[in-house]
Structure formats: structure tokens, C-alpha cells
PDB file of C-alpha atoms in Angstrom:
ATOM      1  CA  UNK A   1      74.855  87.752  93.861  1.00  0.00           C
ATOM      2  CA  UNK A   2      78.542  88.612  93.899  1.00  0.00           C
ATOM      3  CA  UNK A   3      79.547  92.183  93.182  1.00  0.00           C
ATOM      4  CA  UNK A   4      82.235  91.754  90.537  1.00  0.00           C
ATOM      5  CA  UNK A   5      83.782  95.160  90.999  1.00  0.00           C
ATOM      6  CA  UNK A   6      87.108  96.558  92.155  1.00  0.00           C
ATOM      7  CA  UNK A   7      87.962  99.991  93.452  1.00  0.00           C
ATOM      8  CA  UNK A   8      91.426 101.105  92.415  1.00  0.00           C
ATOM      9  CA  UNK A   9      93.085 103.409  94.948  1.00  0.00           C
ATOM     10  CA  UNK A  10      96.061 105.724  94.365  1.00  0.00           C
ATOM     11  CA  UNK A  11      97.628 108.306  96.669  1.00  0.00           C
ATOM     12  CA  UNK A  12      99.305 111.263  94.981  1.00  0.00           C
ATOM     13  CA  UNK A  13     101.299 114.436  95.349  1.00  0.00           C
ATOM     14  CA  UNK A  14     102.572 116.236  92.225  1.00  0.00           C
ATOM     15  CA  UNK A  15     102.477 113.226  89.907  1.00  0.00           C
ATOM     16  CA  UNK A  16     101.358 114.899  86.670  1.00  0.00           C
ATOM     17  CA  UNK A  17     104.000 113.055  84.634  1.00  0.00           C
ATOM     18  CA  UNK A  18     102.927 109.607  85.829  1.00  0.00           C
ATOM     19  CA  UNK A  19      99.300 109.662  86.950  1.00  0.00           C
ATOM     20  CA  UNK A  20      97.779 109.086  83.498  1.00  0.00           C
ATOM     21  CA  UNK A  21      99.491 105.752  82.819  1.00  0.00           C
ATOM     22  CA  UNK A  22      98.701 104.634  86.347  1.00  0.00           C
ATOM     23  CA  UNK A  23      94.968 105.353  86.001  1.00  0.00           C
ATOM     24  CA  UNK A  24      94.811 103.942  82.469  1.00  0.00           C
ATOM     25  CA  UNK A  25      96.231 100.636  83.725  1.00  0.00           C
ATOM     26  CA  UNK A  26      93.413 100.336  86.297  1.00  0.00           C
ATOM     27  CA  UNK A  27      90.548 101.385  84.027  1.00  0.00           C
ATOM     28  CA  UNK A  28      89.939  97.932  82.446  1.00  0.00           C
ATOM     29  CA  UNK A  29      89.431  96.271  85.842  1.00  0.00           C
ATOM     30  CA  UNK A  30      87.959  98.873  88.196  1.00  0.00           C
ATOM     31  CA  UNK A  31      84.434 100.284  88.295  1.00  0.00           C
ATOM     32  CA  UNK A  32      85.863 103.087  90.422  1.00  0.00           C
ATOM     33  CA  UNK A  33      89.291 104.718  90.605  1.00  0.00           C
ATOM     34  CA  UNK A  34      89.820 106.817  93.715  1.00  0.00           C
ATOM     35  CA  UNK A  35      92.740 109.239  93.905  1.00  0.00           C
ATOM     36  CA  UNK A  36      93.541 110.639  97.348  1.00  0.00           C
ATOM     37  CA  UNK A  37      95.699 113.678  96.745  1.00  0.00           C
ATOM     38  CA  UNK A  38      97.682 115.600  99.373  1.00  0.00           C
ATOM     39  CA  UNK A  39      97.131 119.019  97.764  1.00  0.00           C
ATOM     40  CA  UNK A  40      99.214 118.776  94.601  1.00  0.00           C
ATOM     41  CA  UNK A  41     100.359 122.050  93.038  1.00  0.00           C
ATOM     42  CA  UNK A  42     100.714 120.677  89.500  1.00  0.00           C
ATOM     43  CA  UNK A  43      98.143 119.164  87.089  1.00  0.00           C
ATOM     44  CA  UNK A  44      97.725 115.841  88.919  1.00  0.00           C
ATOM     45  CA  UNK A  45      94.115 116.475  89.957  1.00  0.00           C
ATOM     46  CA  UNK A  46      93.098 117.887  86.574  1.00  0.00           C
ATOM     47  CA  UNK A  47      94.524 114.884  84.717  1.00  0.00           C
ATOM     48  CA  UNK A  48      93.010 112.356  87.142  1.00  0.00           C
ATOM     49  CA  UNK A  49      89.528 113.850  86.791  1.00  0.00           C
ATOM     50  CA  UNK A  50      89.873 114.000  83.007  1.00  0.00           C
ATOM     51  CA  UNK A  51      90.453 110.229  82.991  1.00  0.00           C
ATOM     52  CA  UNK A  52      87.346 109.613  85.093  1.00  0.00           C
ATOM     53  CA  UNK A  53      88.902 109.172  88.531  1.00  0.00           C
ATOM     54  CA  UNK A  54      87.219 110.393  91.677  1.00  0.00           C
ATOM     55  CA  UNK A  55      89.562 112.762  93.540  1.00  0.00           C
ATOM     56  CA  UNK A  56      89.553 113.525  97.273  1.00  0.00           C
ATOM     57  CA  UNK A  57      92.111 115.829  98.831  1.00  0.00           C
ATOM     58  CA  UNK A  58      93.413 114.918 102.269  1.00  0.00           C
ATOM     59  CA  UNK A  59      96.402 116.173 104.254  1.00  0.00           C
ATOM     60  CA  UNK A  60      99.256 113.664 104.172  1.00  0.00           C
ATOM     61  CA  UNK A  61     100.273 112.233 107.539  1.00  0.00           C
ATOM     62  CA  UNK A  62     101.808 108.916 106.525  1.00  0.00           C
ATOM     63  CA  UNK A  63     101.521 106.380 103.728  1.00  0.00           C
ATOM     64  CA  UNK A  64      99.587 104.030 106.004  1.00  0.00           C
ATOM     65  CA  UNK A  65      97.026 106.616 107.111  1.00  0.00           C
ATOM     66  CA  UNK A  66      96.589 108.038 103.614  1.00  0.00           C
ATOM     67  CA  UNK A  67      95.991 104.610 102.061  1.00  0.00           C
ATOM     68  CA  UNK A  68      93.597 103.570 104.825  1.00  0.00           C
ATOM     69  CA  UNK A  69      91.724 106.827 104.255  1.00  0.00           C
ATOM     70  CA  UNK A  70      91.423 105.833 100.588  1.00  0.00           C
ATOM     71  CA  UNK A  71      90.117 102.375 101.544  1.00  0.00           C
ATOM     72  CA  UNK A  72      87.477 103.878 103.821  1.00  0.00           C
ATOM     73  CA  UNK A  73      86.246 106.195 101.054  1.00  0.00           C
ATOM     74  CA  UNK A  74      86.161 103.591  98.285  1.00  0.00           C
ATOM     75  CA  UNK A  75      82.853 102.404  96.842  1.00  0.00           C
ATOM     76  CA  UNK A  76      83.701  98.692  96.579  1.00  0.00           C
ATOM     77  CA  UNK A  77      84.971  96.237  99.183  1.00  0.00           C
ATOM     78  CA  UNK A  78      87.499  94.629  96.846  1.00  0.00           C
ATOM     79  CA  UNK A  79      90.482  96.948  96.443  1.00  0.00           C
ATOM     80  CA  UNK A  80      93.386  97.145  93.991  1.00  0.00           C
ATOM     81  CA  UNK A  81      96.060  99.409  95.460  1.00  0.00           C
ATOM     82  CA  UNK A  82      98.901 100.836  93.383  1.00  0.00           C
ATOM     83  CA  UNK A  83     101.086 103.917  93.679  1.00  0.00           C
ATOM     84  CA  UNK A  84     101.324 106.726  91.145  1.00  0.00           C
ATOM     85  CA  UNK A  85     104.762 105.494  90.001  1.00  0.00           C
ATOM     86  CA  UNK A  86     103.308 102.074  89.174  1.00  0.00           C
ATOM     87  CA  UNK A  87     100.889 100.428  86.800  1.00  0.00           C
ATOM     88  CA  UNK A  88      99.106  97.095  86.903  1.00  0.00           C
ATOM     89  CA  UNK A  89      99.511  94.614  84.066  1.00  0.00           C
ATOM     90  CA  UNK A  90      97.567  91.412  83.456  1.00  0.00           C
ATOM     91  CA  UNK A  91      98.548  88.539  81.179  1.00  0.00           C
ATOM     92  CA  UNK A  92      96.515  88.596  77.977  1.00  0.00           C
ATOM     93  CA  UNK A  93      95.003  85.150  78.540  1.00  0.00           C
ATOM     94  CA  UNK A  94      93.814  85.951  82.089  1.00  0.00           C
ATOM     95  CA  UNK A  95      90.373  87.472  82.659  1.00  0.00           C
ATOM     96  CA  UNK A  96      90.854  89.169  86.036  1.00  0.00           C
ATOM     97  CA  UNK A  97      87.247  90.378  86.351  1.00  0.00           C
ATOM     98  CA  UNK A  98      85.508  87.054  85.636  1.00  0.00           C
ATOM     99  CA  UNK A  99      88.089  84.567  86.961  1.00  0.00           C
ATOM    100  CA  UNK A 100      88.665  86.318  90.269  1.00  0.00           C
ATOM    101  CA  UNK A 101      87.253  84.697  93.434  1.00  0.00           C
ATOM    102  CA  UNK A 102      85.111  87.451  94.950  1.00  0.00           C
ATOM    103  CA  UNK A 103      83.473  85.077  97.420  1.00  0.00           C
ATOM    104  CA  UNK A 104      86.414  84.332  99.743  1.00  0.00           C
ATOM    105  CA  UNK A 105      87.048  87.618 101.564  1.00  0.00           C
ATOM    106  CA  UNK A 106      89.905  86.150 103.633  1.00  0.00           C
ATOM    107  CA  UNK A 107      92.100  85.691 100.572  1.00  0.00           C
ATOM    108  CA  UNK A 108      94.550  88.477  99.801  1.00  0.00           C
ATOM    109  CA  UNK A 109      96.601  88.517  96.624  1.00  0.00           C
ATOM    110  CA  UNK A 110     100.335  89.106  96.361  1.00  0.00           C
ATOM    111  CA  UNK A 111     101.653  90.447  93.063  1.00  0.00           C
ATOM    112  CA  UNK A 112     105.208  90.349  91.733  1.00  0.00           C
ATOM    113  CA  UNK A 113     106.682  93.802  91.092  1.00  0.00           C
ATOM    114  CA  UNK A 114     109.152  94.600  88.312  1.00  0.00           C
ATOM    115  CA  UNK A 115     111.343  97.646  88.920  1.00  0.00           C
ATOM    116  CA  UNK A 116     112.796  99.991  86.292  1.00  0.00           C
ATOM    117  CA  UNK A 117     116.143 101.633  87.116  1.00  0.00           C
ATOM    118  CA  UNK A 118     118.620 103.612  85.027  1.00  0.00           C
ATOM    119  CA  UNK A 119     117.039 102.585  81.747  1.00  0.00           C
ATOM    120  CA  UNK A 120     116.417  98.840  82.264  1.00  0.00           C
ATOM    121  CA  UNK A 121     114.140  96.415  84.097  1.00  0.00           C
ATOM    122  CA  UNK A 122     116.107  95.051  87.040  1.00  0.00           C
ATOM    123  CA  UNK A 123     116.432  91.263  87.040  1.00  0.00           C
ATOM    124  CA  UNK A 124     118.878  90.961  89.938  1.00  0.00           C
ATOM    125  CA  UNK A 125     119.543  92.204  93.508  1.00  0.00           C
ATOM    126  CA  UNK A 126     116.787  91.956  96.113  1.00  0.00           C
ATOM    127  CA  UNK A 127     114.567  93.908  93.699  1.00  0.00           C
ATOM    128  CA  UNK A 128     114.101  90.738  91.640  1.00  0.00           C
ATOM    129  CA  UNK A 129     112.333  89.176  94.633  1.00  0.00           C
ATOM    130  CA  UNK A 130     110.024  92.170  95.089  1.00  0.00           C
ATOM    131  CA  UNK A 131     106.341  91.394  95.673  1.00  0.00           C
ATOM    132  CA  UNK A 132     103.529  92.686  97.855  1.00  0.00           C
ATOM    133  CA  UNK A 133      99.813  92.305  98.520  1.00  0.00           C
ATOM    134  CA  UNK A 134      97.839  94.649  96.266  1.00  0.00           C
ATOM    135  CA  UNK A 135      94.393  93.025  95.942  1.00  0.00           C
ATOM    136  CA  UNK A 136      92.323  92.515  99.083  1.00  0.00           C
ATOM    137  CA  UNK A 137      88.933  92.947 100.700  1.00  0.00           C
ATOM    138  CA  UNK A 138      88.747  95.973 102.979  1.00  0.00           C
ATOM    139  CA  UNK A 139      86.344  94.204 105.342  1.00  0.00           C
ATOM    140  CA  UNK A 140      89.126  91.795 106.350  1.00  0.00           C
ATOM    141  CA  UNK A 141      92.346  93.824 106.337  1.00  0.00           C
ATOM    142  CA  UNK A 142      93.981  97.221 105.867  1.00  0.00           C
ATOM    143  CA  UNK A 143      97.404  98.868 105.767  1.00  0.00           C
ATOM    144  CA  UNK A 144      99.891  98.725 108.647  1.00  0.00           C
ATOM    145  CA  UNK A 145     103.553  99.650 109.019  1.00  0.00           C
ATOM    146  CA  UNK A 146     105.746 102.706 109.415  1.00  0.00           C
ATOM    147  CA  UNK A 147     105.637 106.165 107.835  1.00  0.00           C
ATOM    148  CA  UNK A 148     107.824 104.867 105.007  1.00  0.00           C
ATOM    149  CA  UNK A 149     107.051 101.166 104.657  1.00  0.00           C
ATOM    150  CA  UNK A 150     103.352 100.420 104.396  1.00  0.00           C
ATOM    151  CA  UNK A 151     102.026  96.912 103.854  1.00  0.00           C
ATOM    152  CA  UNK A 152      98.784  94.986 104.095  1.00  0.00           C
ATOM    153  CA  UNK A 153      98.154  93.248 107.415  1.00  0.00           C
ATOM    154  CA  UNK A 154      98.348  89.534 106.574  1.00  0.00           C
ATOM    155  CA  UNK A 155      97.082  88.288 109.942  1.00  0.00           C
ATOM    156  CA  UNK A 156      94.050  85.995 109.651  1.00  0.00           C
ATOM    157  CA  UNK A 157      94.264  86.101 105.854  1.00  0.00           C
ATOM    158  CA  UNK A 158      95.238  83.538 103.219  1.00  0.00           C
ATOM    159  CA  UNK A 159      98.010  84.977 101.043  1.00  0.00           C
ATOM    160  CA  UNK A 160      97.721  83.915  97.408  1.00  0.00           C
ATOM    161  CA  UNK A 161     100.375  84.549  94.759  1.00  0.00           C
ATOM    162  CA  UNK A 162      98.542  85.786  91.687  1.00  0.00           C
ATOM    163  CA  UNK A 163     101.119  85.095  88.997  1.00  0.00           C
ATOM    164  CA  UNK A 164      98.901  86.281  86.140  1.00  0.00           C
ATOM    165  CA  UNK A 165      98.920  89.861  87.447  1.00  0.00           C
ATOM    166  CA  UNK A 166     101.973  91.992  88.214  1.00  0.00           C
ATOM    167  CA  UNK A 167     103.083  95.538  88.955  1.00  0.00           C
ATOM    168  CA  UNK A 168     105.450  97.649  86.855  1.00  0.00           C
ATOM    169  CA  UNK A 169     107.311 100.186  88.982  1.00  0.00           C
ATOM    170  CA  UNK A 170     109.368 103.301  88.196  1.00  0.00           C
ATOM    171  CA  UNK A 171     110.666 104.117  91.723  1.00  0.00           C
ATOM    172  CA  UNK A 172     113.139 106.884  90.816  1.00  0.00           C
ATOM    173  CA  UNK A 173     113.167 109.444  88.037  1.00  0.00           C
ATOM    174  CA  UNK A 174     116.976 109.654  88.140  1.00  0.00           C
ATOM    175  CA  UNK A 175     119.902 109.235  90.555  1.00  0.00           C
ATOM    176  CA  UNK A 176     119.280 112.590  92.220  1.00  0.00           C
ATOM    177  CA  UNK A 177     115.694 111.542  92.935  1.00  0.00           C
ATOM    178  CA  UNK A 178     116.993 108.257  94.371  1.00  0.00           C
ATOM    179  CA  UNK A 179     119.394 110.043  96.722  1.00  0.00           C
ATOM    180  CA  UNK A 180     116.728 112.541  97.779  1.00  0.00           C
ATOM    181  CA  UNK A 181     114.357 109.702  98.680  1.00  0.00           C
ATOM    182  CA  UNK A 182     117.101 107.917 100.620  1.00  0.00           C
ATOM    183  CA  UNK A 183     117.643 111.083 102.649  1.00  0.00           C
ATOM    184  CA  UNK A 184     113.931 111.649 103.215  1.00  0.00           C
ATOM    185  CA  UNK A 185     113.096 108.053 104.107  1.00  0.00           C
ATOM    186  CA  UNK A 186     116.055 107.549 106.441  1.00  0.00           C
ATOM    187  CA  UNK A 187     115.042 110.746 108.269  1.00  0.00           C
ATOM    188  CA  UNK A 188     111.680 109.173 109.047  1.00  0.00           C
ATOM    189  CA  UNK A 189     113.020 105.687 109.789  1.00  0.00           C
ATOM    190  CA  UNK A 190     115.644 106.939 112.238  1.00  0.00           C
ATOM    191  CA  UNK A 191     113.003 109.130 113.900  1.00  0.00           C
ATOM    192  CA  UNK A 192     110.706 106.129 114.335  1.00  0.00           C
ATOM    193  CA  UNK A 193     113.491 103.919 115.709  1.00  0.00           C
ATOM    194  CA  UNK A 194     114.538 106.611 118.148  1.00  0.00           C
ATOM    195  CA  UNK A 195     111.010 107.150 119.461  1.00  0.00           C
ATOM    196  CA  UNK A 196     110.600 103.402 119.846  1.00  0.00           C
ATOM    197  CA  UNK A 197     113.709 103.577 122.065  1.00  0.00           C
ATOM    198  CA  UNK A 198     115.869 101.475 119.738  1.00  0.00           C
ATOM    199  CA  UNK A 199     119.447 101.869 120.909  1.00  0.00           C
ATOM    200  CA  UNK A 200     122.306 102.390 118.506  1.00  0.00           C
ATOM    201  CA  UNK A 201     124.819  99.549 118.245  1.00  0.00           C
ATOM    202  CA  UNK A 202     128.089  99.997 116.383  1.00  0.00           C
ATOM    203  CA  UNK A 203     127.628  96.718 114.522  1.00  0.00           C
ATOM    204  CA  UNK A 204     124.439  98.166 112.967  1.00  0.00           C
ATOM    205  CA  UNK A 205     126.618 100.751 111.240  1.00  0.00           C
ATOM    206  CA  UNK A 206     129.222  98.238 110.066  1.00  0.00           C
ATOM    207  CA  UNK A 207     127.747  94.766 109.662  1.00  0.00           C
ATOM    208  CA  UNK A 208     124.230  95.627 108.486  1.00  0.00           C
ATOM    209  CA  UNK A 209     125.394  97.711 105.469  1.00  0.00           C
ATOM    210  CA  UNK A 210     128.120  95.189 104.604  1.00  0.00           C
ATOM    211  CA  UNK A 211     125.616  92.332 104.654  1.00  0.00           C
ATOM    212  CA  UNK A 212     123.198  94.357 102.524  1.00  0.00           C
ATOM    213  CA  UNK A 213     125.883  94.925  99.885  1.00  0.00           C
ATOM    214  CA  UNK A 214     127.006  91.279  99.943  1.00  0.00           C
ATOM    215  CA  UNK A 215     123.435  90.081  99.570  1.00  0.00           C
ATOM    216  CA  UNK A 216     122.422  92.446  96.742  1.00  0.00           C
ATOM    217  CA  UNK A 217     125.647  92.539  94.742  1.00  0.00           C
ATOM    218  CA  UNK A 218     127.009  89.011  95.174  1.00  0.00           C
ATOM    219  CA  UNK A 219     124.271  86.701  96.489  1.00  0.00           C
ATOM    220  CA  UNK A 220     121.398  88.144  94.410  1.00  0.00           C
ATOM    221  CA  UNK A 221     123.454  88.815  91.303  1.00  0.00           C
ATOM    222  CA  UNK A 222     123.803  92.596  91.188  1.00  0.00           C
ATOM    223  CA  UNK A 223     127.202  92.076  89.561  1.00  0.00           C
ATOM    224  CA  UNK A 224     125.417  90.740  86.454  1.00  0.00           C
ATOM    225  CA  UNK A 225     124.028  94.229  85.780  1.00  0.00           C
ATOM    226  CA  UNK A 226     127.429  95.853  85.363  1.00  0.00           C
ATOM    227  CA  UNK A 227     127.708  99.473  86.496  1.00  0.00           C
ATOM    228  CA  UNK A 228     123.934  99.680  87.119  1.00  0.00           C
ATOM    229  CA  UNK A 229     124.107  96.770  89.551  1.00  0.00           C
ATOM    230  CA  UNK A 230     127.023  98.343  91.377  1.00  0.00           C
ATOM    231  CA  UNK A 231     125.275 101.713  91.669  1.00  0.00           C
ATOM    232  CA  UNK A 232     122.029 100.132  92.848  1.00  0.00           C
ATOM    233  CA  UNK A 233     123.775  97.897  95.389  1.00  0.00           C
ATOM    234  CA  UNK A 234     125.845 100.772  96.785  1.00  0.00           C
ATOM    235  CA  UNK A 235     122.803 103.040  97.068  1.00  0.00           C
ATOM    236  CA  UNK A 236     120.879 100.275  98.847  1.00  0.00           C
ATOM    237  CA  UNK A 237     123.840  99.852 101.188  1.00  0.00           C
ATOM    238  CA  UNK A 238     124.010 103.600 101.739  1.00  0.00           C
ATOM    239  CA  UNK A 239     120.319 103.541 102.679  1.00  0.00           C
ATOM    240  CA  UNK A 240     121.042 101.102 105.512  1.00  0.00           C
ATOM    241  CA  UNK A 241     124.188 102.964 106.589  1.00  0.00           C
ATOM    242  CA  UNK A 242     122.424 106.325 106.618  1.00  0.00           C
ATOM    243  CA  UNK A 243     119.482 104.977 108.613  1.00  0.00           C
ATOM    244  CA  UNK A 244     121.753 103.863 111.446  1.00  0.00           C
ATOM    245  CA  UNK A 245     124.078 106.861 111.247  1.00  0.00           C
ATOM    246  CA  UNK A 246     121.050 109.111 111.771  1.00  0.00           C
ATOM    247  CA  UNK A 247     119.942 106.954 114.700  1.00  0.00           C
ATOM    248  CA  UNK A 248     123.415 107.429 116.210  1.00  0.00           C
ATOM    249  CA  UNK A 249     123.087 111.176 115.628  1.00  0.00           C
ATOM    250  CA  UNK A 250     119.805 111.310 117.540  1.00  0.00           C
ATOM    251  CA  UNK A 251     121.270 109.505 120.565  1.00  0.00           C
ATOM    252  CA  UNK A 252     124.734 111.045 120.620  1.00  0.00           C
ATOM    253  CA  UNK A 253     124.228 114.541 119.210  1.00  0.00           C
ATOM    254  CA  UNK A 254     120.589 115.638 119.463  1.00  0.00           C
ATOM    255  CA  UNK A 255     120.174 114.178 122.969  1.00  0.00           C
ATOM    256  CA  UNK A 256     123.089 116.239 124.256  1.00  0.00           C
ATOM    257  CA  UNK A 257     122.080 119.592 122.862  1.00  0.00           C
TER     258      UNK A 257
END
């Protein structure tokens, strides 16, 4: 007999303003919600427990390791993974629990993600094409990737687009939060590139950011969003520029200290 149950997993650190809506979105579909918290100092744990989630605290090492730790400690083999700044939404006419194929463990399910930025849902730039695997069986796959960019290993799996289910995402609280995350993430990305012995090339600092801006603002329609589209496209470009400028710094400044 098939076990028609999902475990919802969430990793957290100081998410008291967002954890409730995240957990509430999983409650209709998951027999277990597991929150792996990296020692929050706010009310995240208290709120999660109040809503019926199981909470485990674990020191944060990377997104990949933290999410794989959550998978290992989940009760069910079928996993729904979302972040604290997200919620899952299912079309009203789709019964996820009873229509889902629990039998085929090799199938993994990619969901479209809608991103909220500066007061609107973004329907342009590369964000419009955003999607990732969020439903999978832990016996067949797990998370891989870098400290910043985690993703499900798709090797030996059949990737299915589940159009009836999607993710709503609030990636940044405001512009300051966006810039802080750019700084934090590019620190880690440049560190990883450097330790993988990736050499700095001047065209990375010129052509890569220019192509990113052209793609997001012109090719993918960022210009349609007015000032918001310009700000988003420039910040995305700055992300690429900063990543390679920090790689240059590691080779040309830190190496010579």
C-alpha cells in the first residue's frame, strides 16, 4: 500500500516574520513539517512549534548540507522543500495528495516560482523563467551545489513539470536587504571559485555583466517594468560584476599580502 504522505522541510534562521505563512502553506499537504533551525535568536522556533512543526536545531554550514540534514531527519520519503521566504500554492481544482504518483520514485517535480519585488510580482527578466525541483523522493536524490546555490541532483531522475503547483517567493525585504545578500553571496561564490583554482579573466568583469544586463533588461523584458525593471536588472548585473571583482581581489590582492 502506498504511503500517501509528504514531509515538508524548511531551513531557518531568524524568520519570525515569515515562518508562519510558510508553514501554513504546507499544512494541507504534509503529514509532517520539519524545521531545521540554525539557532535563531528571535521567535522563529516558538512560532514553528505553535503551528505543529517539528523543530531540530543544527549548526549552519551550507544550504546544501542543512537541507540534506533535514531530508535525513524527515519521517516520510516524499519531500516538499521550500524556504522560509516562500510558500507553496496549489490550483484549487488539483488534489495534490490523491492525484500525486507516489509509486514512481525516480520522478522529481519541478515547480514554477513567482517572485515578489518592490511591491509587485515580477513578470519579466530572468525571474519570469524561474523554476526548480521541490518535490522528490529522498531515496533517489538529494541536494547538491555550492554554499549559495543549492539544487536537487537530477541525475538518473525523470524531471516532471508540475504546472498545477507553484512557489510564491519574497526574496528580499527591501533594497538594503537585496544589496546585503549580494555582498554576502558574492563573498562565498568568489571564495569557492578561488579555491577551485578558477583564474580571473578580464572579460569576466566586462562581458559577463554586460550580457547579464542585456539579457534581463532587453531580451527578457525588464524594460516593461519601468523603474523596478531597471533596478532589478542593474542589481542582477552588479551581482555578476561583484562576483568577478572579488575573484580578482583574491588573486591580485590577497595572494600578494
